[in-house]
Every structure is written in structure tokens, then in C-alpha cells.
PDB file of C-alpha atoms in Angstrom:
ATOM      1  CA  MET A   1     100.092  51.377  67.208  1.00 60.00           C
ATOM      2  CA  GLU A   2      99.780  52.285  71.017  1.00 62.00           C
ATOM      3  CA  PHE A   3      96.166  52.456  72.571  1.00 74.00           C
ATOM      4  CA  LEU A   4      95.134  54.927  75.091  1.00 72.00           C
ATOM      5  CA  VAL A   5      95.635  54.069  78.676  1.00 72.00           C
ATOM      6  CA  LEU A   6      92.152  54.872  80.332  1.00 78.00           C
ATOM      7  CA  ASP A   7      91.401  56.608  83.565  1.00 78.00           C
ATOM      8  CA  PHE A   8      88.072  57.591  85.064  1.00 84.00           C
ATOM      9  CA  TRP A   9      87.259  60.520  83.333  1.00 84.00           C
ATOM     10  CA  ASN A  10      88.545  58.695  79.809  1.00 87.00           C
ATOM     11  CA  VAL A  11      85.640  56.020  80.813  1.00 91.00           C
ATOM     12  CA  VAL A  12      83.038  58.898  81.515  1.00 92.00           C
ATOM     13  CA  GLY A  13      84.031  60.478  78.290  1.00 90.00           C
ATOM     14  CA  LEU A  14      83.780  57.340  76.264  1.00 93.00           C
ATOM     15  CA  LEU A  15      80.258  56.506  77.862  1.00 95.00           C
ATOM     16  CA  SER A  16      78.955  60.008  77.116  1.00 94.00           C
ATOM     17  CA  VAL A  17      80.159  59.808  73.340  1.00 93.00           C
ATOM     18  CA  GLY A  18      78.502  56.365  73.204  1.00 95.00           C
ATOM     19  CA  ILE A  19      75.232  57.734  74.236  1.00 96.00           C
ATOM     20  CA  LEU A  20      75.551  60.644  71.925  1.00 92.00           C
ATOM     21  CA  ALA A  21      76.529  58.613  68.966  1.00 91.00           C
ATOM     22  CA  GLY A  22      73.620  56.210  69.475  1.00 93.00           C
ATOM     23  CA  ILE A  23      71.173  58.845  69.772  1.00 93.00           C
ATOM     24  CA  LEU A  24      72.385  60.266  66.544  1.00 87.00           C
ATOM     25  CA  ALA A  25      72.428  56.819  64.754  1.00 89.00           C
ATOM     26  CA  GLY A  26      68.873  56.317  65.751  1.00 92.00           C
ATOM     27  CA  PHE A  27      67.778  59.786  64.617  1.00 91.00           C
ATOM     28  CA  PHE A  28      69.862  60.225  61.741  1.00 86.00           C
ATOM     29  CA  GLY A  29      70.837  56.519  60.650  1.00 85.00           C
ATOM     30  CA  ILE A  30      74.374  57.599  60.238  1.00 81.00           C
ATOM     31  CA  GLY A  31      76.215  54.912  62.696  1.00 77.00           C
ATOM     32  CA  GLY A  32      77.433  57.700  64.886  1.00 75.00           C
ATOM     33  CA  GLY A  33      80.662  57.798  63.275  1.00 75.00           C
ATOM     34  CA  ALA A  34      80.700  61.329  62.329  1.00 71.00           C
ATOM     35  CA  ILE A  35      80.749  62.297  65.740  1.00 79.00           C
ATOM     36  CA  ILE A  36      82.741  59.481  67.369  1.00 87.00           C
ATOM     37  CA  VAL A  37      85.902  59.785  64.962  1.00 85.00           C
ATOM     38  CA  PRO A  38      86.620  63.505  65.835  1.00 83.00           C
ATOM     39  CA  MET A  39      85.699  62.842  69.739  1.00 86.00           C
ATOM     40  CA  MET A  40      87.913  60.016  70.031  1.00 88.00           C
ATOM     41  CA  ILE A  41      90.776  62.175  68.366  1.00 86.00           C
ATOM     42  CA  LEU A  42      90.004  64.883  71.134  1.00 86.00           C
ATOM     43  CA  LEU A  43      90.274  62.239  73.720  1.00 85.00           C
ATOM     44  CA  GLY A  44      93.722  61.457  72.662  1.00 85.00           C
ATOM     45  CA  ASN A  45      93.580  58.743  69.816  1.00 86.00           C
ATOM     46  CA  ASP A  46      94.990  58.588  66.448  1.00 86.00           C
ATOM     47  CA  ILE A  47      92.479  58.953  63.724  1.00 84.00           C
ATOM     48  CA  LYS A  48      93.214  55.143  62.446  1.00 84.00           C
ATOM     49  CA  ILE A  49      92.372  53.997  66.123  1.00 88.00           C
ATOM     50  CA  ALA A  50      89.337  56.271  66.432  1.00 89.00           C
ATOM     51  CA  ILE A  51      88.089  54.818  63.172  1.00 87.00           C
ATOM     52  CA  GLY A  52      88.616  51.189  64.732  1.00 89.00           C
ATOM     53  CA  ILE A  53      86.511  52.363  67.727  1.00 91.00           C
ATOM     54  CA  SER A  54      83.834  54.001  65.362  1.00 90.00           C
ATOM     55  CA  ILE A  55      83.074  50.711  63.194  1.00 89.00           C
ATOM     56  CA  MET A  56      83.062  48.494  66.565  1.00 93.00           C
ATOM     57  CA  GLN A  57      80.557  51.009  67.933  1.00 93.00           C
ATOM     58  CA  MET A  58      78.502  50.746  64.909  1.00 91.00           C
ATOM     59  CA  ILE A  59      77.990  46.916  65.092  1.00 94.00           C
ATOM     60  CA  PHE A  60      76.217  47.512  68.367  1.00 95.00           C
ATOM     61  CA  SER A  61      74.039  50.570  67.290  1.00 94.00           C
ATOM     62  CA  SER A  62      73.187  49.233  63.810  1.00 93.00           C
ATOM     63  CA  VAL A  63      72.202  45.889  64.960  1.00 94.00           C
ATOM     64  CA  TYR A  64      70.066  47.144  67.678  1.00 95.00           C
ATOM     65  CA  GLY A  65      68.502  50.005  65.897  1.00 94.00           C
ATOM     66  CA  THR A  66      67.552  47.441  63.018  1.00 93.00           C
ATOM     67  CA  TYR A  67      66.021  45.416  65.406  1.00 93.00           C
ATOM     68  CA  VAL A  68      63.917  48.081  66.805  1.00 93.00           C
ATOM     69  CA  ASN A  69      62.911  49.368  63.398  1.00 91.00           C
ATOM     70  CA  TYR A  70      62.074  45.854  62.352  1.00 89.00           C
ATOM     71  CA  LYS A  71      59.644  45.658  65.193  1.00 90.00           C
ATOM     72  CA  LYS A  72      58.106  48.913  64.359  1.00 87.00           C
ATOM     73  CA  LYS A  73      57.760  47.865  60.806  1.00 86.00           C
ATOM     74  CA  ASN A  74      59.858  50.788  59.969  1.00 85.00           C
ATOM     75  CA  LEU A  75      62.485  49.036  57.416  1.00 83.00           C
ATOM     76  CA  ASP A  76      62.034  48.147  53.738  1.00 76.00           C
ATOM     77  CA  PHE A  77      64.347  45.290  53.382  1.00 79.00           C
ATOM     78  CA  LYS A  78      64.150  45.224  49.777  1.00 80.00           C
ATOM     79  CA  ASP A  79      66.070  47.954  48.973  1.00 82.00           C
ATOM     80  CA  GLY A  80      68.011  47.751  52.231  1.00 85.00           C
ATOM     81  CA  ILE A  81      69.572  44.425  51.090  1.00 89.00           C
ATOM     82  CA  TYR A  82      70.910  45.456  47.759  1.00 90.00           C
ATOM     83  CA  VAL A  83      72.603  48.493  49.563  1.00 89.00           C
ATOM     84  CA  GLY A  84      73.995  46.216  52.066  1.00 86.00           C
ATOM     85  CA  ILE A  85      75.411  43.919  49.669  1.00 89.00           C
ATOM     86  CA  GLY A  86      77.314  46.671  48.014  1.00 88.00           C
ATOM     87  CA  GLY A  87      78.418  47.886  51.412  1.00 82.00           C
ATOM     88  CA  LEU A  88      79.729  44.324  52.660  1.00 82.00           C
ATOM     89  CA  ILE A  89      81.868  44.382  49.241  1.00 86.00           C
ATOM     90  CA  GLY A  90      83.237  47.913  49.388  1.00 84.00           C
ATOM     91  CA  ALA A  91      83.960  48.013  53.161  1.00 80.00           C
ATOM     92  CA  SER A  92      86.030  44.690  52.913  1.00 81.00           C
ATOM     93  CA  PHE A  93      88.864  47.071  51.486  1.00 80.00           C
ATOM     94  CA  SER A  94      89.020  49.487  54.378  1.00 76.00           C
ATOM     95  CA  GLY A  95      91.831  47.895  56.094  1.00 76.00           C
ATOM     96  CA  VAL A  96      94.191  48.029  53.135  1.00 81.00           C
ATOM     97  CA  ILE A  97      92.884  51.708  52.721  1.00 81.00           C
ATOM     98  CA  VAL A  98      93.740  52.667  56.193  1.00 76.00           C
ATOM     99  CA  SER A  99      97.181  50.955  56.210  1.00 80.00           C
ATOM    100  CA  SER A 100      98.403  52.521  52.769  1.00 84.00           C
ATOM    101  CA  VAL A 101      96.982  56.364  53.581  1.00 82.00           C
ATOM    102  CA  SER A 102      98.332  58.736  56.184  1.00 81.00           C
ATOM    103  CA  SER A 103      96.175  60.100  59.011  1.00 73.00           C
ATOM    104  CA  SER A 104      96.074  63.645  57.555  1.00 79.00           C
ATOM    105  CA  VAL A 105      94.955  62.703  54.174  1.00 82.00           C
ATOM    106  CA  LEU A 106      92.135  60.563  55.837  1.00 76.00           C
ATOM    107  CA  GLU A 107      91.017  63.833  57.868  1.00 75.00           C
ATOM    108  CA  ILE A 108      91.139  65.939  54.611  1.00 82.00           C
ATOM    109  CA  VAL A 109      89.153  63.185  52.572  1.00 80.00           C
ATOM    110  CA  PHE A 110      86.525  63.030  55.713  1.00 76.00           C
ATOM    111  CA  SER A 111      86.200  66.733  55.552  1.00 81.00           C
ATOM    112  CA  PHE A 112      85.448  66.899  51.762  1.00 82.00           C
ATOM    113  CA  PHE A 113      82.784  64.159  52.155  1.00 76.00           C
ATOM    114  CA  ILE A 114      80.997  66.172  54.904  1.00 78.00           C
ATOM    115  CA  VAL A 115      81.115  69.168  52.517  1.00 84.00           C
ATOM    116  CA  TYR A 116      79.616  66.988  49.742  1.00 78.00           C
ATOM    117  CA  SER A 117      76.630  65.758  52.043  1.00 75.00           C
ATOM    118  CA  ILE A 118      75.827  69.311  53.108  1.00 80.00           C
ATOM    119  CA  VAL A 119      75.710  70.426  49.644  1.00 81.00           C
ATOM    120  CA  ARG A 120      73.610  67.455  48.286  1.00 74.00           C
ATOM    121  CA  PHE A 121      71.357  66.972  51.158  1.00 74.00           C
ATOM    122  CA  PHE A 122      70.391  70.792  51.065  1.00 78.00           C
ATOM    123  CA  PHE A 123      68.866  70.556  47.783  1.00 76.00           C
ATOM    124  CA  THR A 124      66.594  67.561  48.574  1.00 76.00           C
ATOM    125  CA  ASN A 125      63.011  67.695  49.743  1.00 75.00           C
ATOM    126  CA  ALA A 126      62.656  66.659  53.180  1.00 73.00           C
ATOM    127  CA  TYR A 127      59.179  65.204  52.251  1.00 75.00           C
ATOM    128  CA  GLY A 128      60.367  63.108  49.372  1.00 73.00           C
ATOM    129  CA  GLY A 129      60.867  64.198  45.872  1.00 71.00           C
ATOM    130  CA  GLU A 130      61.586  63.436  42.314  1.00 74.00           C
ATOM    131  CA  ARG A 131      63.030  59.877  41.568  1.00 77.00           C
ATOM    132  CA  ARG A 132      66.136  60.399  39.167  1.00 75.00           C
ATOM    133  CA  VAL A 133      66.727  56.624  38.969  1.00 83.00           C
ATOM    134  CA  GLY A 134      64.673  54.117  37.302  1.00 76.00           C
ATOM    135  CA  LYS A 135      63.042  51.223  38.836  1.00 80.00           C
ATOM    136  CA  GLY A 136      63.717  47.520  38.489  1.00 81.00           C
ATOM    137  CA  TRP A 137      67.178  46.546  37.419  1.00 86.00           C
ATOM    138  CA  LYS A 138      68.416  50.077  37.117  1.00 85.00           C
ATOM    139  CA  SER A 139      67.556  50.713  40.849  1.00 86.00           C
ATOM    140  CA  VAL A 140      69.140  47.429  41.984  1.00 89.00           C
ATOM    141  CA  LEU A 141      72.260  48.453  39.979  1.00 91.00           C
ATOM    142  CA  PHE A 142      72.367  51.857  41.520  1.00 90.00           C
ATOM    143  CA  LEU A 143      71.908  50.606  45.057  1.00 90.00           C
ATOM    144  CA  VAL A 144      74.419  47.958  44.964  1.00 91.00           C
ATOM    145  CA  GLY A 145      76.794  50.173  43.446  1.00 90.00           C
ATOM    146  CA  CYS A 146      75.970  53.120  45.879  1.00 87.00           C
ATOM    147  CA  GLY A 147      76.491  50.625  48.636  1.00 88.00           C
ATOM    148  CA  CYS A 148      79.919  49.478  47.479  1.00 87.00           C
ATOM    149  CA  VAL A 149      81.362  52.965  46.752  1.00 82.00           C
ATOM    150  CA  VAL A 150      80.059  54.107  50.137  1.00 83.00           C
ATOM    151  CA  GLY A 151      81.244  51.161  51.779  1.00 81.00           C
ATOM    152  CA  ILE A 152      84.975  51.537  50.465  1.00 80.00           C
ATOM    153  CA  PHE A 153      85.511  55.062  51.134  1.00 74.00           C
ATOM    154  CA  ALA A 154      82.986  55.500  54.244  1.00 73.00           C
ATOM    155  CA  ILE A 155      84.323  52.629  56.466  1.00 71.00           C
ATOM    156  CA  SER A 156      87.914  53.834  55.779  1.00 74.00           C
ATOM    157  CA  LEU A 157      86.888  56.977  57.131  1.00 72.00           C
ATOM    158  CA  GLY A 158      85.262  55.542  60.153  1.00 69.00           C
ATOM    159  CA  ILE A 159      81.620  57.072  59.424  1.00 72.00           C
ATOM    160  CA  GLY A 160      79.605  53.937  58.654  1.00 68.00           C
ATOM    161  CA  GLY A 161      78.386  55.237  55.348  1.00 73.00           C
ATOM    162  CA  GLY A 162      74.944  56.531  56.591  1.00 74.00           C
ATOM    163  CA  ILE A 163      76.071  60.187  56.321  1.00 73.00           C
ATOM    164  CA  MET A 164      76.945  59.607  52.764  1.00 76.00           C
ATOM    165  CA  LEU A 165      73.919  57.188  51.925  1.00 81.00           C
ATOM    166  CA  ALA A 166      71.398  59.631  53.242  1.00 77.00           C
ATOM    167  CA  PRO A 167      71.800  62.392  50.769  1.00 78.00           C
ATOM    168  CA  LEU A 168      72.045  59.876  47.969  1.00 80.00           C
ATOM    169  CA  LEU A 169      69.026  58.011  48.752  1.00 82.00           C
ATOM    170  CA  ALA A 170      66.923  61.477  49.127  1.00 80.00           C
ATOM    171  CA  TYR A 171      68.423  62.803  46.092  1.00 77.00           C
ATOM    172  CA  TYR A 172      68.502  59.959  43.398  1.00 80.00           C
ATOM    173  CA  LEU A 173      65.519  57.842  44.816  1.00 82.00           C
ATOM    174  CA  GLY A 174      63.232  60.631  46.379  1.00 81.00           C
ATOM    175  CA  TYR A 175      63.142  59.311  49.628  1.00 81.00           C
ATOM    176  CA  ASN A 176      61.512  60.942  52.587  1.00 79.00           C
ATOM    177  CA  SER A 177      64.103  62.347  54.890  1.00 73.00           C
ATOM    178  CA  LYS A 178      62.749  60.047  57.892  1.00 78.00           C
ATOM    179  CA  ASN A 179      62.481  57.008  55.789  1.00 81.00           C
ATOM    180  CA  ILE A 180      66.206  56.943  54.952  1.00 83.00           C
ATOM    181  CA  VAL A 181      67.067  56.210  58.509  1.00 85.00           C
ATOM    182  CA  PRO A 182      65.979  52.528  58.714  1.00 89.00           C
ATOM    183  CA  ILE A 183      67.842  51.659  55.330  1.00 88.00           C
ATOM    184  CA  SER A 184      70.830  53.504  56.392  1.00 86.00           C
ATOM    185  CA  LEU A 185      71.134  51.534  59.819  1.00 89.00           C
ATOM    186  CA  PHE A 186      70.424  48.305  58.065  1.00 89.00           C
ATOM    187  CA  PHE A 187      73.297  49.096  55.486  1.00 86.00           C
ATOM    188  CA  ILE A 188      75.753  49.694  58.370  1.00 85.00           C
ATOM    189  CA  ILE A 189      75.291  46.131  59.729  1.00 88.00           C
ATOM    190  CA  PHE A 190      76.993  44.814  56.708  1.00 83.00           C
ATOM    191  CA  SER A 191      79.503  47.471  56.177  1.00 79.00           C
ATOM    192  CA  SER A 192      80.579  47.707  59.867  1.00 84.00           C
ATOM    193  CA  ILE A 193      81.050  43.725  60.084  1.00 86.00           C
ATOM    194  CA  SER A 194      82.926  43.775  57.009  1.00 82.00           C
ATOM    195  CA  GLY A 195      85.082  46.993  57.860  1.00 82.00           C
ATOM    196  CA  PHE A 196      85.560  45.691  61.529  1.00 88.00           C
ATOM    197  CA  THR A 197      87.026  42.575  60.245  1.00 87.00           C
ATOM    198  CA  SER A 198      89.264  44.217  57.682  1.00 85.00           C
ATOM    199  CA  LEU A 199      90.359  46.769  60.291  1.00 86.00           C
ATOM    200  CA  ALA A 200      90.910  44.195  63.268  1.00 89.00           C
ATOM    201  CA  LEU A 201      93.269  42.085  60.971  1.00 88.00           C
ATOM    202  CA  HIS A 202      95.426  45.247  60.412  1.00 85.00           C
ATOM    203  CA  GLY A 203      95.483  46.074  64.208  1.00 87.00           C
ATOM    204  CA  TYR A 204      93.435  49.193  64.126  1.00 88.00           C
ATOM    205  CA  VAL A 205      90.814  48.285  66.821  1.00 89.00           C
ATOM    206  CA  ASP A 206      90.883  49.067  70.509  1.00 91.00           C
ATOM    207  CA  TYR A 207      88.329  46.357  72.042  1.00 93.00           C
ATOM    208  CA  MET A 208      87.911  47.975  75.466  1.00 92.00           C
ATOM    209  CA  GLN A 209      87.046  51.630  74.099  1.00 92.00           C
ATOM    210  CA  GLY A 210      85.049  50.198  71.560  1.00 92.00           C
ATOM    211  CA  CYS A 211      82.981  47.914  73.692  1.00 94.00           C
ATOM    212  CA  ILE A 212      82.425  50.561  76.206  1.00 95.00           C
ATOM    213  CA  VAL A 213      81.367  53.235  73.508  1.00 95.00           C
ATOM    214  CA  GLY A 214      79.272  50.310  71.921  1.00 95.00           C
ATOM    215  CA  ILE A 215      77.379  49.330  74.932  1.00 96.00           C
ATOM    216  CA  ALA A 216      76.669  53.030  75.950  1.00 96.00           C
ATOM    217  CA  SER A 217      75.467  53.591  72.502  1.00 95.00           C
ATOM    218  CA  LEU A 218      72.447  51.034  72.776  1.00 96.00           C
ATOM    219  CA  VAL A 219      70.711  53.435  75.189  1.00 96.00           C
ATOM    220  CA  GLY A 220      71.133  56.211  72.719  1.00 95.00           C
ATOM    221  CA  VAL A 221      69.850  54.491  69.769  1.00 95.00           C
ATOM    222  CA  ARG A 222      66.508  53.851  71.519  1.00 94.00           C
ATOM    223  CA  ILE A 223      66.113  57.438  72.303  1.00 96.00           C
ATOM    224  CA  GLY A 224      66.998  58.607  68.865  1.00 94.00           C
ATOM    225  CA  ILE A 225      64.398  56.261  67.318  1.00 94.00           C
ATOM    226  CA  TRP A 226      61.839  57.469  69.605  1.00 94.00           C
ATOM    227  CA  VAL A 227      62.598  61.450  68.880  1.00 94.00           C
ATOM    228  CA  LEU A 228      62.497  60.538  64.979  1.00 92.00           C
ATOM    229  CA  SER A 229      59.017  58.999  65.420  1.00 90.00           C
ATOM    230  CA  VAL A 230      57.704  62.543  66.781  1.00 92.00           C
ATOM    231  CA  VAL A 231      59.733  65.083  64.896  1.00 91.00           C
ATOM    232  CA  ASP A 232      58.632  66.523  61.609  1.00 89.00           C
ATOM    233  CA  SER A 233      60.449  65.723  58.425  1.00 85.00           C
ATOM    234  CA  LYS A 234      61.517  69.004  57.614  1.00 86.00           C
ATOM    235  CA  LYS A 235      62.872  69.463  61.232  1.00 89.00           C
ATOM    236  CA  HIS A 236      64.587  66.114  60.805  1.00 86.00           C
ATOM    237  CA  LYS A 237      66.425  67.552  57.729  1.00 83.00           C
ATOM    238  CA  TYR A 238      67.353  70.788  59.366  1.00 87.00           C
ATOM    239  CA  ALA A 239      68.880  68.901  62.247  1.00 87.00           C
ATOM    240  CA  LEU A 240      70.920  66.698  60.004  1.00 80.00           C
ATOM    241  CA  LEU A 241      72.343  69.556  58.152  1.00 84.00           C
ATOM    242  CA  ALA A 242      73.286  71.100  61.408  1.00 87.00           C
ATOM    243  CA  MET A 243      75.003  67.953  62.670  1.00 79.00           C
ATOM    244  CA  TYR A 244      76.982  67.920  59.317  1.00 79.00           C
ATOM    245  CA  VAL A 245      78.102  71.659  59.887  1.00 86.00           C
ATOM    246  CA  PHE A 246      79.066  70.762  63.307  1.00 81.00           C
ATOM    247  CA  VAL A 247      81.157  67.713  62.617  1.00 76.00           C
ATOM    248  CA  LEU A 248      82.787  69.695  59.640  1.00 83.00           C
ATOM    249  CA  ALA A 249      83.806  72.736  62.317  1.00 84.00           C
ATOM    250  CA  VAL A 250      85.413  70.092  64.505  1.00 75.00           C
ATOM    251  CA  MET A 251      87.415  68.509  61.566  1.00 76.00           C
ATOM    252  CA  PHE A 252      88.615  71.691  60.360  1.00 81.00           C
ATOM    253  CA  GLU A 253      89.963  72.656  63.857  1.00 78.00           C
ATOM    254  CA  LYS A 254      91.937  69.346  63.814  1.00 72.00           C
ATOM    255  CA  ILE A 255      93.295  69.748  60.416  1.00 75.00           C
ATOM    256  CA  LEU A 256      94.205  73.448  60.719  1.00 78.00           C
ATOM    257  CA  PHE A 257      95.568  73.576  64.491  1.00 74.00           C
ATOM    258  CA  GLY A 258      96.254  69.843  64.972  1.00 63.00           C
TER     259      GLY A 258
END
């Protein structure tokens, strides 16, 4: 697998993508991969290398974002740890999936997940709604199972899991749109570390590009968390839907026109 040779404008592009991904990670709790994967492809990387860069960046943004949210007392560790354990298990299979599935199939699956997220999240209440999963052991099993399934597929697509986790937590557990963000970022710590290890062992990580994007994302995460603290939940939901539509448009352009 060949890695991209960097010049000045490549570095500028990576820094810009990193800051933007960090803002989205802090604001939406999605890890930033939904933006990084298509942007890395546009910069000339194969989708499998783009996934590796995306996952490496998520370690930077999720750890720092979780630290900031913890200091601000925004994180519910109880639910977060159950989802994280599931993500750790599921993401460990990502290297195998990326090795055995073609790039074109990954792009199509990625696009289907974006469509699913748009539909599911559209019908949720931005301020919190009805809880469709019971409390106690039912909630624990749901959270672990949800984390596992999301970890298996999301990390293999380079999207961290937050983009899938957000609509699930909102729809099935009745979470407020903004309260999902800290748990999603916490989940991404588990899934990204596990997924990064698996992808690195299979040779799909470009460490130079990953470090540049990851370090730049730290600046963006701080900005994103601040914006989240001042925006209304309904506006936050609409902004998330707009982001999904943008990513879907980028992926359709890649699938249809190459």
C-alpha cells in the first residue's frame, strides 16, 4: 500500500481538515471521520489509507474532548463505559474487515450508513424524548450491544462510531441532542484505540498524515465544545442533519464519478 508524498499544500490541507474535524468532533461527538475520510480521498489517498488516518486522528480528538467534557462535568460515565466496552470489542475486527472488503464496497456501505443516520435522527426530539429501551440490565445489554455493532462497522468505515451512535442514543434512550456528544466522544476513545491497533497491524496507517491531522484537531475540538455550550438543541440537531447531507453528497460524487 503506497502512502501519499506530502508537499506544502498537502500539509496545509491536512491542517485545515484536522481543525475542521476537531470542531465537528467537539460539536457533534462524531470523531470527525465523517469529514476526514472523504477529504483524505479528495487529497489523493486510497479509502483504506483514509480510514487509517481518520482513526488515528480520533485518538487525539476523543481523548482531549473527553478530558474537556469531564472538566466541565458534562460526561455520564455510567452509560459511556458500557458503550465503550462494546466498541472496544467490535472495533478489534476492523482490520480484518478492511483487508477482506474492497474499497468500492466500503464506500457504498459508508453511504448507506449516512442515509440511515439521516432518517433515524430526523425523527428524534432534539430536547429528549421517549425512552424505548427499559432501564437496568436491558439498558446495559443494549448499550454494550450497540457499542459492539457500531464498533465493528463504523471503525471499518473510518467514522469512529459517533455518527451512528448519536441517532441510536437519541431514538432508543431519549437522549437530548447535546447530551449525546460527551458519551459519543468517550465511546470513540475505546473504539479508535482498538481500531487503530487492528488497522496498524494490517498496514493501513499513514503515521505522518495521521499526526498532522490529529494535532490540528485538538484546536478544533476546543472550539467545537465551546460552540456546543452556547447553541440551542434544536439548532444543534439541524446542524447535524446538514452535516450528514453534506457528507452523503461527497460520497455520492466519489462513487458515481470516481
